């Protein structure tokens, strides 16, 4: 009996000391968000509460260890955040320029009064692997190419198949247009549902921009969406510019009326969509918007009219379309319907609308005054092909 007690005690001690000494790990990421011409946000999650920072180095051929690199910390109002999730915005970058980066998390073991005890550090590898690299956007670039996928609903390997079918490695950026998972339950849903696959494939080095779908608004983790995507931006709707294209990302909200029992009285998407109309009224003053050769709207729910149209899509039709007609856009890319639809511009909707299915990828290349679009299915077959010229 005594021997058994000693054995149990030794085992518990060993497990406890193992747990206490366990090395902090980067669990997910890093991945890029909101890459613009002079700034970018880098996001990652570690397995223990920690402070986080990014080291940034020029892509000049020097070894990452050749000198002390500039550090940018994850902070709020000047105080370093102790958190599992880290987001760092790096600023004052040069347009169209490649930067190397390294992420760090240092465990915070305790914080009592003015005493903080730090633990071990985890970082991305710059010795056995090439340091991670990203390139800032460049409004003066003559051409750009990009891909868009949507309505993945957590299905494994679909993003990889679609992006490979469209040669994602040659493209400047990737757009996610909503419903990447069905319910936003927890962080595992995000990473197991689509982000781990995306990070493994491209998202640490190639910019990804995300327009929220209606399914990302559901679930107990839905209010955490912006902690992970566009975490340093004021809103989930925004514009950015790459080469000849100005991208306008909108958030079309939910599909049913706000009063529907499914939303348990927690939403006001009608008001939120009106806020976006007010924001769009100011876009004509924005230089990136004004000077772009092509203006492309990314919005999950399409404004297409049909006898069975639901409230959310009606709002997109009745609120978003008039202001988009007024400010002038060249193309609207949507999802939501799980089928491919292409509608030419009409007197009511004065720009073409493409709805991409859940099993195809939109591939667009804009160069000078021309923009070419292809919709490619899982087998690599081109199922829609369109061309646009500047007006
Ligand atoms: Fe949807």
PDB file of N, CA and C in Angstrom, residues 146 245 294-296 330-331 364-373 386-390:
ATOM      1  N   UNK A 146      -6.263  37.930 -58.551  1.00  0.00           N
ATOM      2  CA  UNK A 146      -6.752  37.470 -57.240  1.00  0.00           C
ATOM      3  C   UNK A 146      -7.764  36.344 -57.416  1.00  0.00           C
ATOM      4  N   UNK A 245      -7.090  47.811 -59.134  1.00  0.00           N
ATOM      5  CA  UNK A 245      -8.392  47.446 -58.542  1.00  0.00           C
ATOM      6  C   UNK A 245      -8.556  48.033 -57.139  1.00  0.00           C
ATOM      7  N   UNK A 294     -10.599  49.841 -61.793  1.00  0.00           N
ATOM      8  CA  UNK A 294     -11.754  48.956 -61.576  1.00  0.00           C
ATOM      9  C   UNK A 294     -12.144  48.973 -60.102  1.00  0.00           C
ATOM     10  N   UNK A 295     -13.445  48.991 -59.860  1.00  0.00           N
ATOM     11  CA  UNK A 295     -13.963  48.932 -58.484  1.00  0.00           C
ATOM     12  C   UNK A 295     -14.769  47.632 -58.363  1.00  0.00           C
ATOM     13  N   UNK A 296     -14.313  46.768 -57.478  1.00  0.00           N
ATOM     14  CA  UNK A 296     -14.931  45.438 -57.345  1.00  0.00           C
ATOM     15  C   UNK A 296     -15.505  45.295 -55.939  1.00  0.00           C
ATOM     16  N   UNK A 330     -17.736  48.453 -60.906  1.00  0.00           N
ATOM     17  CA  UNK A 330     -17.607  47.693 -62.154  1.00  0.00           C
ATOM     18  C   UNK A 330     -18.113  46.269 -62.055  1.00  0.00           C
ATOM     19  N   UNK A 331     -18.099  45.716 -60.839  1.00  0.00           N
ATOM     20  CA  UNK A 331     -18.442  44.298 -60.690  1.00  0.00           C
ATOM     21  C   UNK A 331     -18.744  44.026 -59.229  1.00  0.00           C
ATOM     22  N   UNK A 364      -9.553  36.357 -61.132  1.00  0.00           N
ATOM     23  CA  UNK A 364      -9.620  37.623 -61.876  1.00  0.00           C
ATOM     24  C   UNK A 364      -8.217  38.164 -62.089  1.00  0.00           C
ATOM     25  N   UNK A 365      -7.979  38.629 -63.306  1.00  0.00           N
ATOM     26  CA  UNK A 365      -6.723  39.328 -63.587  1.00  0.00           C
ATOM     27  C   UNK A 365      -7.060  40.678 -64.207  1.00  0.00           C
ATOM     28  N   UNK A 366      -6.532  41.739 -63.610  1.00  0.00           N
ATOM     29  CA  UNK A 366      -6.729  43.082 -64.154  1.00  0.00           C
ATOM     30  C   UNK A 366      -5.376  43.610 -64.582  1.00  0.00           C
ATOM     31  N   UNK A 367      -5.319  44.103 -65.793  1.00  0.00           N
ATOM     32  CA  UNK A 367      -4.051  44.640 -66.294  1.00  0.00           C
ATOM     33  C   UNK A 367      -4.363  45.860 -67.146  1.00  0.00           C
ATOM     34  N   UNK A 368      -3.815  46.994 -66.775  1.00  0.00           N
ATOM     35  CA  UNK A 368      -4.085  48.224 -67.527  1.00  0.00           C
ATOM     36  C   UNK A 368      -5.578  48.493 -67.551  1.00  0.00           C
ATOM     37  N   UNK A 369      -6.138  48.572 -68.760  1.00  0.00           N
ATOM     38  CA  UNK A 369      -7.559  48.896 -68.908  1.00  0.00           C
ATOM     39  C   UNK A 369      -8.449  47.672 -69.045  1.00  0.00           C
ATOM     40  N   UNK A 370      -7.871  46.493 -68.891  1.00  0.00           N
ATOM     41  CA  UNK A 370      -8.663  45.256 -69.089  1.00  0.00           C
ATOM     42  C   UNK A 370      -8.726  44.442 -67.800  1.00  0.00           C
ATOM     43  N   UNK A 371      -9.884  43.801 -67.618  1.00  0.00           N
ATOM     44  CA  UNK A 371     -10.018  42.884 -66.480  1.00  0.00           C
ATOM     45  C   UNK A 371     -10.722  41.617 -66.983  1.00  0.00           C
ATOM     46  N   UNK A 372     -10.117  40.464 -66.736  1.00  0.00           N
ATOM     47  CA  UNK A 372     -10.692  39.192 -67.186  1.00  0.00           C
ATOM     48  C   UNK A 372     -11.068  38.332 -65.993  1.00  0.00           C
ATOM     49  N   UNK A 373     -12.225  37.712 -66.090  1.00  0.00           N
ATOM     50  CA  UNK A 373     -12.738  36.893 -64.978  1.00  0.00           C
ATOM     51  C   UNK A 373     -13.006  35.480 -65.469  1.00  0.00           C
ATOM     52  N   UNK A 386     -15.590  36.037 -68.510  1.00  0.00           N
ATOM     53  CA  UNK A 386     -16.062  37.391 -68.842  1.00  0.00           C
ATOM     54  C   UNK A 386     -14.879  38.347 -68.961  1.00  0.00           C
ATOM     55  N   UNK A 387     -15.078  39.411 -69.743  1.00  0.00           N
ATOM     56  CA  UNK A 387     -14.035  40.438 -69.865  1.00  0.00           C
ATOM     57  C   UNK A 387     -14.641  41.801 -69.645  1.00  0.00           C
ATOM     58  N   UNK A 388     -13.884  42.700 -69.070  1.00  0.00           N
ATOM     59  CA  UNK A 388     -14.341  44.062 -68.790  1.00  0.00           C
ATOM     60  C   UNK A 388     -13.269  45.041 -69.247  1.00  0.00           C
ATOM     61  N   UNK A 389     -13.710  46.242 -69.666  1.00  0.00           N
ATOM     62  CA  UNK A 389     -12.755  47.301 -69.997  1.00  0.00           C
ATOM     63  C   UNK A 389     -13.144  48.541 -69.203  1.00  0.00           C
ATOM     64  N   UNK A 390     -12.183  49.405 -68.992  1.00  0.00           N
ATOM     65  CA  UNK A 390     -12.503  50.652 -68.275  1.00  0.00           C
ATOM     66  C   UNK A 390     -13.436  51.478 -69.151  1.00  0.00           C
TER      67      UNK A 390
END
